Short mmCIF file of C-alpha atoms in Angstrom, two decimals:
data_model
loop_
_atom_site.label_atom_id
_atom_site.label_comp_id
_atom_site.label_asym_id
_atom_site.label_seq_id
_atom_site.Cartn_x
_atom_site.Cartn_y
_atom_site.Cartn_z
CA MET A 26 -24.88 -37.86 53.96
CA PRO A 27 -27.94 -40.14 55.33
CA SER A 28 -28.28 -43.63 55.59
CA GLU A 29 -26.29 -46.50 57.12
CA PRO A 30 -24.22 -47.27 53.73
CA ILE A 31 -24.34 -50.88 52.38
CA GLU A 32 -20.50 -51.34 53.05
CA ALA A 33 -21.04 -51.13 56.91
CA GLU A 34 -23.60 -53.82 57.12
CA PHE A 35 -20.71 -55.99 55.63
CA VAL A 36 -18.38 -55.22 58.41
CA TYR A 37 -18.24 -57.71 61.19
CA PRO A 38 -17.88 -57.36 64.19
CA PRO A 39 -19.87 -54.21 63.63
CA ALA A 40 -17.60 -50.95 63.09
CA LEU A 41 -20.56 -48.87 64.35
CA SER A 42 -21.18 -48.78 67.72
CA GLN A 43 -24.70 -48.90 68.91
CA ALA A 44 -24.50 -44.96 69.38
CA GLN A 45 -23.90 -44.38 65.84
CA GLU A 46 -26.04 -46.75 64.52
CA ASP A 47 -28.78 -45.12 66.32
CA GLU A 48 -27.65 -41.91 65.22
CA PHE A 49 -28.17 -43.09 61.49
CA ARG A 50 -31.53 -44.49 62.21
CA GLN A 51 -33.29 -41.54 64.01
CA LEU A 52 -31.25 -38.44 62.87
CA GLU A 53 -30.14 -40.04 59.56
CA ARG A 54 -26.70 -38.05 59.62
CA GLU A 55 -23.23 -38.50 60.32
CA GLY A 56 -20.66 -36.97 62.49
CA PRO A 57 -20.32 -36.31 66.06
CA LEU A 58 -23.58 -35.26 68.03
CA THR A 59 -23.14 -31.99 69.79
CA SER A 60 -25.40 -30.12 72.28
CA ASN A 61 -27.54 -26.89 71.80
CA PRO A 62 -25.38 -24.21 73.79
CA THR A 63 -26.74 -23.41 77.00
CA ALA A 64 -25.49 -22.03 79.97
CA THR A 65 -23.15 -25.08 81.01
CA THR A 66 -22.50 -26.51 77.36
CA THR A 67 -20.77 -25.21 74.42
CA VAL A 68 -21.70 -26.34 70.60
CA THR A 69 -18.37 -28.55 70.36
CA ASP A 70 -19.45 -30.54 73.27
CA THR A 71 -20.08 -34.06 72.28
CA ILE A 72 -23.36 -36.06 73.54
CA SER A 73 -24.83 -39.10 72.91
CA ILE A 74 -28.35 -39.33 71.33
CA HIS A 75 -29.86 -40.07 74.60
CA GLU A 76 -28.42 -37.19 76.16
CA LEU A 77 -30.09 -35.17 73.14
CA GLU A 78 -33.43 -36.44 73.64
CA LYS A 79 -33.32 -35.71 77.28
CA GLN A 80 -32.25 -31.66 76.26
CA TYR A 81 -34.98 -31.48 74.00
CA SER A 82 -37.63 -32.55 76.84
CA LYS A 83 -36.02 -30.25 79.21
CA GLU A 84 -37.02 -27.39 76.74
CA GLY A 85 -40.66 -28.79 76.90
CA TYR A 86 -40.85 -30.76 73.85
CA HIS A 87 -42.41 -34.03 73.88
CA VAL A 88 -39.79 -36.23 71.91
CA VAL A 89 -41.58 -38.72 69.63
CA GLU A 90 -40.26 -42.26 70.00
CA PHE A 91 -41.62 -46.03 68.71
CA THR A 92 -43.74 -47.50 71.29
CA PRO A 93 -42.12 -50.87 72.31
CA GLY A 94 -44.15 -53.83 71.73
CA ALA A 95 -46.72 -51.91 69.25
CA GLY A 96 -45.15 -53.01 66.16
CA GLU A 97 -43.86 -49.46 65.09
CA ASP A 98 -40.65 -50.56 65.05
CA PRO A 99 -39.53 -52.09 61.72
CA ARG A 100 -37.13 -54.35 64.25
CA GLU A 101 -40.24 -55.45 65.79
CA TRP A 102 -41.72 -56.48 62.60
CA SER A 103 -42.56 -60.58 62.05
CA LYS A 104 -39.83 -62.55 60.84
CA THR A 105 -42.18 -63.13 57.35
CA ARG A 106 -42.50 -59.36 57.02
CA LYS A 107 -38.71 -58.58 57.10
CA TRP A 108 -37.85 -61.20 54.83
CA ALA A 109 -40.32 -60.14 52.42
CA VAL A 110 -38.83 -56.52 52.70
CA THR A 111 -35.24 -57.88 52.50
CA ALA A 112 -36.18 -60.19 49.28
CA ALA A 113 -37.84 -57.06 47.73
CA VAL A 114 -34.93 -54.63 48.32
CA SER A 115 -32.93 -57.48 47.06
CA PHE A 116 -34.45 -57.55 43.82
CA LEU A 117 -34.06 -53.86 43.49
CA CYS A 118 -30.15 -54.24 43.71
CA LEU A 119 -30.28 -57.16 41.42
CA ALA A 120 -32.09 -55.47 38.70
CA VAL A 121 -29.40 -52.58 39.07
CA ALA A 122 -26.43 -54.79 38.92
CA LEU A 123 -27.98 -56.63 36.34
CA GLY A 124 -28.41 -53.51 34.05
CA SER A 125 -24.76 -52.70 34.80
CA SER A 126 -23.61 -55.58 32.67
CA ILE A 127 -26.24 -57.35 30.84
CA ILE A 128 -25.78 -55.12 27.69
CA THR A 129 -22.22 -56.39 27.34
CA GLY A 130 -23.87 -59.83 26.44
CA ASP A 131 -24.42 -58.12 22.98
CA LEU A 132 -22.34 -54.89 21.87
CA GLN A 133 -21.70 -55.54 18.30
CA GLY A 134 -25.37 -55.85 17.44
CA PRO A 135 -26.06 -52.23 17.46
CA VAL A 136 -22.74 -51.77 15.81
CA LYS A 137 -23.78 -53.44 12.84
CA ASP A 138 -27.50 -51.90 12.70
CA PHE A 139 -26.42 -48.36 13.47
CA HIS A 140 -23.41 -48.81 11.24
CA THR A 141 -21.57 -47.15 14.12
CA SER A 142 -17.95 -47.75 15.58
CA GLN A 143 -17.62 -50.14 18.52
CA GLU A 144 -16.35 -47.28 20.99
CA ILE A 145 -19.34 -45.63 20.79
CA ILE A 146 -21.47 -48.15 21.65
CA ASN A 147 -19.32 -48.80 24.17
CA LEU A 148 -20.44 -45.34 25.73
CA THR A 149 -23.73 -47.27 26.74
CA VAL A 150 -21.40 -49.06 29.51
CA THR A 151 -19.57 -45.97 30.35
CA PHE A 152 -22.26 -43.37 30.54
CA PHE A 153 -24.60 -45.94 33.15
CA VAL A 154 -21.51 -46.80 35.23
CA LEU A 155 -20.79 -42.91 35.37
CA GLY A 156 -24.27 -41.89 36.50
CA PHE A 157 -23.89 -44.94 39.01
CA GLY A 158 -21.80 -43.08 40.90
CA VAL A 159 -23.10 -39.62 40.68
CA GLY A 160 -26.52 -40.22 41.79
CA PRO A 161 -25.86 -41.47 45.49
CA LEU A 162 -24.69 -37.79 45.86
CA PHE A 163 -28.07 -36.56 45.37
CA PHE A 164 -30.47 -39.71 46.01
CA ALA A 165 -28.72 -40.44 49.44
CA PRO A 166 -29.84 -36.90 51.11
CA LEU A 167 -33.06 -36.75 49.75
CA SER A 168 -33.93 -40.29 51.43
CA GLU A 169 -33.71 -38.13 54.50
CA VAL A 170 -36.57 -35.60 53.28
CA PHE A 171 -38.69 -38.25 51.70
CA GLY A 172 -38.10 -41.50 53.02
CA ARG A 173 -37.01 -44.55 51.36
CA LYS A 174 -39.84 -46.03 49.69
CA PRO A 175 -40.83 -43.00 47.47
CA ILE A 176 -37.19 -42.87 46.27
CA TYR A 177 -37.11 -46.40 45.46
CA CYS A 178 -40.61 -46.02 43.56
CA VAL A 179 -39.24 -42.78 41.77
CA SER A 180 -35.83 -44.06 40.89
CA ILE A 181 -37.14 -47.59 39.49
CA PHE A 182 -39.97 -46.38 37.48
CA LEU A 183 -37.33 -43.74 35.99
CA TYR A 184 -34.82 -46.40 35.57
CA GLY A 185 -37.59 -48.77 33.62
CA ILE A 186 -38.83 -45.72 31.49
CA PHE A 187 -35.35 -44.93 30.56
CA THR A 188 -34.36 -48.48 29.86
CA LEU A 189 -37.12 -48.69 26.96
CA PRO A 190 -35.62 -46.47 24.55
CA GLY A 191 -32.75 -48.80 24.36
CA ALA A 192 -35.14 -51.46 23.07
CA LEU A 193 -36.91 -48.81 20.53
CA ALA A 194 -33.74 -46.84 19.57
CA LYS A 195 -33.05 -45.83 16.05
CA ASN A 196 -29.49 -44.04 16.53
CA PRO A 197 -26.66 -44.66 19.00
CA ALA A 198 -27.27 -40.92 20.36
CA THR A 199 -30.87 -42.49 21.99
CA LEU A 200 -28.54 -45.54 23.42
CA ILE A 201 -26.41 -43.31 25.08
CA VAL A 202 -28.31 -40.69 26.48
CA SER A 203 -31.02 -43.06 27.96
CA ARG A 204 -28.32 -45.46 29.85
CA LEU A 205 -26.99 -42.30 31.31
CA ILE A 206 -30.32 -40.94 32.64
CA ALA A 207 -30.74 -44.88 33.62
CA GLY A 208 -27.55 -45.15 35.59
CA VAL A 209 -28.28 -42.08 37.53
CA ALA A 210 -32.08 -43.20 38.29
CA ALA A 211 -30.64 -47.07 39.25
CA SER A 212 -27.93 -45.73 41.51
CA ALA A 213 -31.01 -44.65 44.14
CA PRO A 214 -31.67 -48.22 45.30
CA MET A 215 -27.67 -48.91 45.75
CA CYS A 216 -27.44 -45.82 48.13
CA ASN A 217 -30.20 -46.81 50.38
CA VAL A 218 -30.75 -50.81 50.34
CA GLY A 219 -27.99 -51.14 53.15
CA GLY A 220 -30.05 -48.62 55.12
CA SER A 221 -33.40 -50.54 54.72
CA VAL A 222 -31.33 -53.91 55.57
CA ALA A 223 -30.26 -52.27 58.88
CA ASP A 224 -33.61 -50.59 59.52
CA ILE A 225 -35.40 -54.02 60.14
CA TRP A 226 -32.72 -56.26 61.38
CA ALA A 227 -30.83 -55.70 64.53
CA VAL A 228 -26.87 -56.51 64.40
CA LYS A 229 -27.17 -59.78 65.71
CA GLU A 230 -29.83 -60.80 63.31
CA ARG A 231 -27.83 -59.72 60.08
CA GLY A 232 -26.08 -62.79 59.24
CA PHE A 233 -28.10 -64.79 56.88
CA PRO A 234 -30.32 -61.95 55.33
CA MET A 235 -26.74 -60.06 54.68
CA ALA A 236 -25.66 -63.10 53.21
CA VAL A 237 -28.49 -63.43 50.94
CA PHE A 238 -28.42 -59.55 49.96
CA SER A 239 -24.57 -59.90 49.23
CA ALA A 240 -25.04 -62.20 46.94
CA THR A 241 -27.12 -60.01 44.58
CA ILE A 242 -24.63 -57.54 44.97
CA PHE A 243 -21.73 -59.51 44.14
CA LEU A 244 -23.08 -62.06 41.73
CA GLY A 245 -25.35 -59.78 39.99
CA PRO A 246 -22.86 -58.13 37.70
CA CYS A 247 -21.36 -61.26 36.28
CA LEU A 248 -24.97 -62.50 35.49
CA GLY A 249 -25.44 -59.81 33.42
CA PRO A 250 -23.09 -61.04 30.59
CA LEU A 251 -24.16 -64.42 31.08
CA THR A 252 -28.09 -64.15 30.36
CA GLY A 253 -27.53 -61.29 27.92
CA SER A 254 -25.13 -63.36 25.50
CA TRP A 255 -28.00 -66.11 25.21
CA ILE A 256 -30.42 -63.46 24.59
CA GLY A 257 -28.15 -61.74 22.00
CA GLN A 258 -27.35 -64.80 20.35
CA TYR A 259 -30.85 -66.00 19.76
CA ILE A 260 -32.98 -63.35 19.49
CA GLY A 261 -31.07 -60.06 18.89
CA TRP A 262 -29.63 -57.13 20.97
CA ARG A 263 -32.93 -55.49 21.42
CA TRP A 264 -34.58 -58.36 23.50
CA ILE A 265 -31.75 -57.72 25.90
CA TYR A 266 -33.24 -54.25 26.88
CA TRP A 267 -36.84 -55.89 26.64
CA VAL A 268 -35.83 -58.38 29.10
CA LEU A 269 -33.95 -56.03 31.21
CA PHE A 270 -37.25 -53.66 31.04
CA ILE A 271 -39.45 -56.42 32.21
CA PHE A 272 -37.48 -57.14 34.94
CA VAL A 273 -37.53 -53.64 36.25
CA ALA A 274 -41.11 -53.25 35.45
CA ALA A 275 -41.63 -56.44 38.14
CA CYS A 276 -39.47 -54.88 40.67
CA PHE A 277 -41.21 -51.47 40.39
CA LEU A 278 -44.32 -53.45 41.62
CA PHE A 279 -42.25 -54.48 44.67
CA THR A 280 -41.38 -50.78 45.45
CA LEU A 281 -45.46 -50.10 45.43
CA ILE A 282 -45.84 -52.79 48.24
CA VAL A 283 -42.78 -52.29 50.15
CA PRO A 284 -43.39 -50.48 53.37
CA GLU A 285 -41.53 -47.69 54.52
CA THR A 286 -38.85 -48.83 56.94
CA LEU A 287 -36.71 -45.44 57.39
CA ALA A 288 -37.13 -44.74 61.07
CA SER A 289 -37.42 -41.23 61.07
CA ALA A 290 -39.66 -41.23 58.27
CA LEU A 291 -42.26 -43.43 60.08
CA LEU A 292 -41.67 -41.36 63.50
CA ARG A 293 -42.29 -38.07 61.46
CA LYS A 294 -45.49 -39.77 60.44
CA LYS A 295 -46.31 -40.68 63.70
CA ALA A 296 -45.29 -36.99 65.25
CA GLN A 297 -47.59 -35.68 62.68
CA ARG A 298 -50.59 -37.72 63.72
CA LEU A 299 -49.92 -36.83 67.44
CA ARG A 300 -49.84 -33.08 66.75
CA LYS A 301 -53.08 -33.38 64.77
CA GLU A 302 -54.63 -35.55 67.17
CA THR A 303 -54.01 -33.38 70.24
CA GLY A 304 -53.43 -29.83 68.89
CA ASP A 305 -49.85 -29.75 70.53
CA ASP A 306 -47.05 -28.69 68.51
CA ARG A 307 -44.44 -29.87 70.97
CA TYR A 308 -44.74 -33.32 69.81
CA ARG A 309 -41.53 -33.33 67.63
CA THR A 310 -38.99 -36.29 66.34
CA LEU A 311 -35.29 -35.88 66.79
CA SER A 312 -35.02 -35.60 63.04
CA GLU A 313 -37.45 -32.69 62.84
CA LEU A 314 -35.52 -30.93 65.81
CA GLU A 315 -32.23 -31.17 64.31
CA ALA A 316 -33.16 -30.69 60.74
CA VAL A 317 -31.07 -28.46 58.42
CA PRO A 318 -32.41 -27.17 55.39
CA LEU A 319 -32.15 -29.20 52.27
CA VAL A 320 -29.91 -26.89 50.51
CA GLN A 321 -27.25 -27.26 53.07
CA THR A 322 -27.76 -30.99 53.33
CA LEU A 323 -27.26 -31.36 49.49
CA LYS A 324 -24.13 -29.09 49.83
CA VAL A 325 -22.39 -31.36 52.81
CA ALA A 326 -23.48 -34.68 50.77
CA ILE A 327 -21.81 -33.53 47.80
CA SER A 328 -19.04 -31.53 49.16
CA ARG A 329 -17.91 -33.77 52.03
CA PRO A 330 -16.83 -36.96 49.85
CA LEU A 331 -15.16 -34.55 47.63
CA ILE A 332 -13.03 -33.02 50.17
CA MET A 333 -12.55 -36.60 52.15
CA MET A 334 -11.36 -37.92 48.66
CA VAL A 335 -8.25 -35.31 48.20
CA THR A 336 -7.81 -34.59 51.99
CA GLU A 337 -7.61 -38.00 53.71
CA PRO A 338 -4.81 -40.56 52.46
CA ILE A 339 -7.15 -43.50 53.78
CA VAL A 340 -9.81 -42.87 51.59
CA MET A 341 -7.91 -41.64 48.84
CA PHE A 342 -5.97 -44.73 48.20
CA MET A 343 -8.35 -47.15 49.32
CA SER A 344 -10.59 -45.77 46.83
CA PHE A 345 -8.07 -45.90 44.40
CA TYR A 346 -7.04 -49.77 44.78
CA LEU A 347 -11.21 -50.65 44.95
CA SER A 348 -11.44 -48.42 41.70
CA PHE A 349 -8.65 -50.71 39.94
CA ILE A 350 -10.56 -53.91 41.35
CA TYR A 351 -13.94 -52.45 40.02
CA ALA A 352 -12.28 -51.58 36.52
CA LEU A 353 -10.70 -55.19 36.34
CA LEU A 354 -14.20 -56.24 36.43
CA TYR A 355 -15.57 -54.69 33.88
CA LEU A 356 -12.44 -55.06 31.81
CA LEU A 357 -13.28 -58.90 31.97
CA PHE A 358 -16.60 -58.19 30.47
CA PHE A 359 -14.86 -57.16 27.36
CA ALA A 360 -11.78 -59.30 27.73
CA PHE A 361 -13.48 -62.82 28.26
CA PRO A 362 -15.15 -62.74 24.78
CA PHE A 363 -11.52 -62.16 23.63
CA ALA A 364 -9.91 -65.07 25.42
CA PHE A 365 -13.16 -67.34 24.12
CA GLN A 366 -14.91 -66.11 21.53
CA GLY A 367 -11.79 -64.56 19.23
CA ILE A 368 -9.04 -66.70 20.42
CA ARG A 369 -10.95 -70.23 21.03
CA GLY A 370 -14.10 -69.69 18.45
CA TRP A 371 -16.79 -70.02 21.50
CA SER A 372 -20.15 -68.96 20.46
CA ALA A 373 -21.41 -65.69 22.45
CA GLY A 374 -23.69 -67.97 24.85
CA MET A 375 -20.75 -70.32 25.78
CA THR A 376 -18.74 -67.11 26.39
CA GLY A 377 -21.29 -65.80 28.92
CA THR A 378 -21.33 -68.92 30.53
CA SER A 379 -17.87 -68.75 31.39
CA PHE A 380 -18.53 -65.80 33.98
CA ILE A 381 -19.63 -68.66 36.26
CA SER A 382 -16.15 -69.22 37.18
CA ILE A 383 -15.82 -65.71 38.50
CA MET A 384 -19.38 -66.16 40.65
CA ILE A 385 -17.83 -69.44 42.00
CA GLY A 386 -14.96 -67.45 43.23
CA MET A 387 -16.93 -64.93 44.67
CA ALA A 388 -19.00 -67.78 46.44
CA ILE A 389 -15.91 -69.12 47.68
CA ALA A 390 -14.55 -66.06 49.15
CA ILE A 391 -18.01 -65.05 50.79
CA ALA A 392 -18.21 -68.65 52.60
CA ALA A 393 -14.60 -68.14 53.83
CA MET A 394 -15.35 -64.55 55.35
CA PRO A 395 -16.00 -66.16 58.68
CA TYR A 396 -12.61 -66.84 59.14
CA GLN A 397 -11.77 -63.42 59.05
CA GLU A 398 -14.09 -62.69 62.08
CA LYS A 399 -11.62 -65.09 63.89
CA LEU A 400 -8.50 -63.32 62.72
CA TYR A 401 -10.16 -60.08 63.64
CA ALA A 402 -10.97 -61.53 67.09
CA ARG A 403 -7.61 -62.89 67.85
CA ALA A 404 -5.84 -59.23 66.82
CA THR A 405 -8.10 -57.51 68.80
CA ARG A 406 -7.97 -59.04 72.04
CA ASP A 407 -6.19 -55.89 73.58
CA GLY A 408 -8.53 -53.31 71.74
CA THR A 409 -9.90 -52.96 68.30
CA PHE A 410 -8.15 -50.73 65.63
CA PRO A 411 -9.17 -50.65 61.92
CA GLU A 412 -5.89 -51.99 60.73
CA ALA A 413 -7.19 -55.30 61.85
CA ARG A 414 -9.59 -55.19 59.32
CA LEU A 415 -6.92 -55.56 56.42
CA TYR A 416 -6.09 -59.18 56.73
CA PRO A 417 -8.14 -60.16 53.94
CA MET A 418 -7.26 -57.18 51.87
CA MET A 419 -3.39 -58.38 52.36
CA LEU A 420 -4.26 -61.54 51.19
CA GLY A 421 -6.21 -60.62 48.26
CA ALA A 422 -3.24 -58.15 47.27
CA ILE A 423 -1.19 -61.54 47.07
CA VAL A 424 -3.71 -63.46 44.86
CA LEU A 425 -4.95 -60.84 42.77
CA PRO A 426 -1.67 -60.36 40.61
CA ILE A 427 -1.59 -64.61 40.51
CA ALA A 428 -4.91 -64.45 39.09
CA MET A 429 -4.11 -61.73 36.48
CA PHE A 430 -0.51 -63.46 35.55
CA MET A 431 -2.34 -66.96 34.82
CA PHE A 432 -5.50 -64.99 32.60
CA ALA A 433 -2.57 -63.17 30.64
CA PHE A 434 -0.78 -66.48 29.62
CA THR A 435 -3.77 -68.49 29.45
CA GLY A 436 -6.26 -66.66 27.99
CA ALA A 437 -3.95 -65.61 25.01
CA TYR A 438 -3.48 -68.86 23.61
CA ALA A 439 -5.72 -71.44 21.99
CA SER A 440 -3.71 -74.50 22.80
CA VAL A 441 -4.18 -73.89 26.54
CA HIS A 442 -7.22 -75.61 27.48
CA TRP A 443 -10.28 -73.04 28.53
CA ILE A 444 -10.58 -74.74 32.05
CA ALA A 445 -7.07 -72.65 32.85
CA VAL A 446 -8.61 -69.37 32.01
CA CYS A 447 -11.98 -70.11 33.97
CA ILE A 448 -9.70 -71.17 37.05
CA SER A 449 -7.94 -67.82 36.77
CA GLY A 450 -11.48 -66.01 36.39
CA ALA A 451 -12.52 -67.94 39.92
CA ILE A 452 -9.30 -66.77 41.52
CA PHE A 453 -10.15 -63.26 40.44
CA GLY A 454 -13.74 -63.39 41.73
CA PHE A 455 -12.01 -64.74 45.32
CA ALA A 456 -9.55 -61.87 45.28
CA MET A 457 -12.24 -59.19 44.43
CA ILE A 458 -14.30 -60.01 47.25
CA ILE A 459 -11.72 -60.41 50.07
CA LEU A 460 -10.07 -57.16 48.63
CA TYR A 461 -13.64 -55.58 48.63
CA ILE A 462 -14.47 -56.76 51.94
CA GLY A 463 -11.38 -55.97 53.73
CA ALA A 464 -10.81 -52.30 52.03
CA ASN A 465 -14.20 -51.24 53.13
CA SER A 466 -14.50 -52.47 56.24
CA TYR A 467 -11.05 -50.65 57.01
CA ILE A 468 -12.58 -47.39 55.28
CA VAL A 469 -15.93 -47.70 57.29
CA ASP A 470 -13.73 -48.28 60.58
CA SER A 471 -11.26 -45.91 60.10
CA TYR A 472 -14.08 -42.84 59.33
CA SER A 473 -17.04 -44.50 61.72
CA ASN A 474 -18.19 -41.11 62.39
CA PHE A 475 -18.21 -40.31 58.70
CA ALA A 476 -18.65 -43.55 56.87
CA ALA A 477 -21.47 -42.28 54.37
CA SER A 478 -19.25 -39.64 53.06
CA ALA A 479 -16.04 -42.01 52.92
CA ILE A 480 -17.98 -44.46 51.11
CA ALA A 481 -19.48 -41.81 49.05
CA ALA A 482 -16.01 -40.74 48.05
CA LYS A 483 -15.02 -44.16 46.82
CA THR A 484 -18.14 -44.82 44.58
CA VAL A 485 -17.42 -41.37 42.99
CA MET A 486 -14.05 -42.66 42.18
CA ARG A 487 -14.56 -46.15 41.44
CA SER A 488 -17.37 -45.26 39.09
CA CYS A 489 -15.59 -42.59 37.35
CA ILE A 490 -12.53 -44.86 36.79
CA GLY A 491 -14.69 -47.92 36.11
CA SER A 492 -16.34 -45.99 33.26
CA THR A 493 -13.31 -45.24 31.13
CA ILE A 494 -12.63 -49.09 30.47
CA PRO A 495 -14.92 -49.52 27.88
CA LEU A 496 -13.29 -46.40 25.89
CA PHE A 497 -9.79 -48.24 25.58
CA VAL A 498 -10.39 -52.01 26.45
CA ASP A 499 -10.75 -52.83 22.63
CA GLN A 500 -7.85 -51.13 21.42
CA MET A 501 -5.77 -51.97 24.35
CA PHE A 502 -6.02 -56.26 23.95
CA ARG A 503 -5.78 -55.36 19.77
CA ALA A 504 -2.73 -53.03 19.84
CA MET A 505 -1.05 -54.78 22.36
CA LYS A 506 -2.02 -58.31 21.90
CA PHE A 507 -3.77 -60.32 24.46
CA GLN A 508 -0.83 -61.51 26.94
CA TRP A 509 1.04 -58.32 26.81
CA ALA A 510 -2.31 -56.27 27.94
CA GLY A 511 -2.88 -58.73 30.62
CA LEU A 512 0.57 -58.62 31.57
CA LEU A 513 0.41 -54.74 31.99
CA LEU A 514 -2.79 -55.24 34.60
CA ALA A 515 -1.05 -57.77 36.46
CA LEU A 516 2.15 -55.76 36.78
CA VAL A 517 -0.19 -53.01 37.96
CA ALA A 518 -1.82 -55.11 40.64
CA CYS A 519 1.82 -55.94 41.66
CA VAL A 520 2.73 -52.22 42.02
CA ILE A 521 -0.24 -51.41 44.10
CA GLY A 522 -0.14 -54.69 46.44
CA PRO A 523 1.81 -53.54 49.06
CA MET A 524 -0.58 -50.74 49.76
CA PRO A 525 -2.45 -52.81 52.60
CA PHE A 526 0.73 -53.83 54.32
CA ILE A 527 1.56 -50.35 54.11
CA PHE A 528 -1.39 -48.99 55.87
CA TYR A 529 -1.37 -51.84 58.31
CA ARG A 530 1.92 -50.57 59.44
CA TYR A 531 1.55 -46.49 59.47
CA GLY A 532 -2.20 -46.34 59.20
CA GLU A 533 -2.64 -45.43 62.91
CA ARG A 534 -0.11 -42.83 62.48
CA ILE A 535 -2.23 -41.49 59.38
CA ARG A 536 -5.32 -41.87 61.57
CA CYS A 537 -4.12 -39.63 64.37
CA GLY A 538 -3.31 -37.03 62.00
CA SER A 539 -6.95 -36.85 60.87
CA LYS A 540 -9.70 -34.86 62.20
CA ARG A 541 -12.25 -37.05 60.61
CA ALA A 542 -10.53 -40.56 61.62
CA THR A 543 -11.04 -42.83 64.64
CA LYS A 544 -7.92 -42.51 66.99
CA ALA A 545 -8.24 -45.98 68.00
CA ARG A 546 -4.46 -47.58 68.67
CA ARG A 547 -3.51 -50.81 68.88
CA GLY A 548 -3.47 -52.26 72.43
CA HIS A 549 -4.94 -48.86 73.80
CA GLY A 550 -9.20 -49.97 73.27
CA ALA A 551 -11.52 -48.42 71.20
CA GLU A 552 -11.15 -44.52 71.38
CA LYS A 553 -13.45 -43.24 68.54
CA ASP A 554 -13.41 -39.68 69.67
CA VAL A 555 -12.96 -37.18 66.81
CA ASP A 556 -12.96 -33.55 66.22
CA GLY A 557 -16.64 -32.32 65.14
CA SER A 558 -15.00 -30.45 62.55
CA GLY A 559 -16.81 -31.16 58.99
CA HIS A 560 -19.97 -32.22 60.30
#
């Protein structure tokens, strides 16, 4: 799996060592590096990327690198250019996050126009989210071959083209199929943007750029129903698709002017130029010297996440927890209209505005994350270990059931003031972010050599589970009644709540029994050596 995952960018202090980050930048692959077999080494000897460069140099190759001070390395670009790239890729993520939920602003309009059932129209959300999870398994390795810019251009173009049928559709099938293809295409920016940010900003510079970028990732889904509901209320559901199409088209223009940032792609171009100018074929990049066939890359990119999903307990259970959180977010896109439109008689536009409460909770959580860094520093004074990343998740596991209990028994009754429902939404937003960052940090730190595959496994499970929500949420809240449906969700949150506490206690023992996980122990420093199997 290529590309440093987005989730690794949110981990601070960094979970990936400098050597691992260099490997992602120059080789666009994961797993411990092994030397070429020689008279004194075996294929299982683990080496650093600098030792690998020296080895190829001894074999007569001219390993191509960036010339310091020449402006070839994206990390040497001016701050203005870096911020321009950061803004451009952030808009791509905003377009994707917005597109996943904006149509929930008016799902009743297509039902009336096409004389079909609500469940059929809800499939437009289901298939987009499903495509969103499957797409990265294919798009992520393709960036290794073609670079980030071509992937951005093609994916956003396809995303826009297959958003257009929604505005022109004459039947539900057109809506559903086009949303599936749009979801697959839209997934490409999400699996590459984390790498784009890492390409241009060194770790010590990423604080504020990541805060700006994270706002589009976390707040984007809630902006969907906020904007879509007003559009649907005043000018109709088709204009939701038109507005999304116009926004995606504008983002496509960004992809045409944003420069390539992938180090391995830039170095390949430099090597090609040097070979052409000198006629010496020994000018090679590490990515060219270590290249594997595309078929093999795709095979590993697809199979390894699935294998880790079922064989690594940390990946399996953390992915399930995050899938539940993701499912709850999409469930609220349908449950808020029940609480405000159905029970309190609000308009669609005002109901969409209520999602600001979730965004406020998310913003508070993001602002509070520096405190987590202090907790981590205090817990790791005698050596780093992944379980020290779980403090935010443990707090979130306590706060989440409170939010869901409150939502169940305030949203269900019109006599309860609307602000109580919004407060529950804010508490949920707060819990969601600290759970998300804590769990993802733990996954990345536990599998730092295989972070991309571990995160891909989580993404697949999250999208598969999240995509099922629109299929039953209406029936659930109508048949069980609002308060009991909400109570069920709160009880599920209580049942899985002990998970971070269990991993805090037993996670080290679980990691030590894994071939891919780090072996760092509490009070024994950070020993990150892992078996190279699975690479």
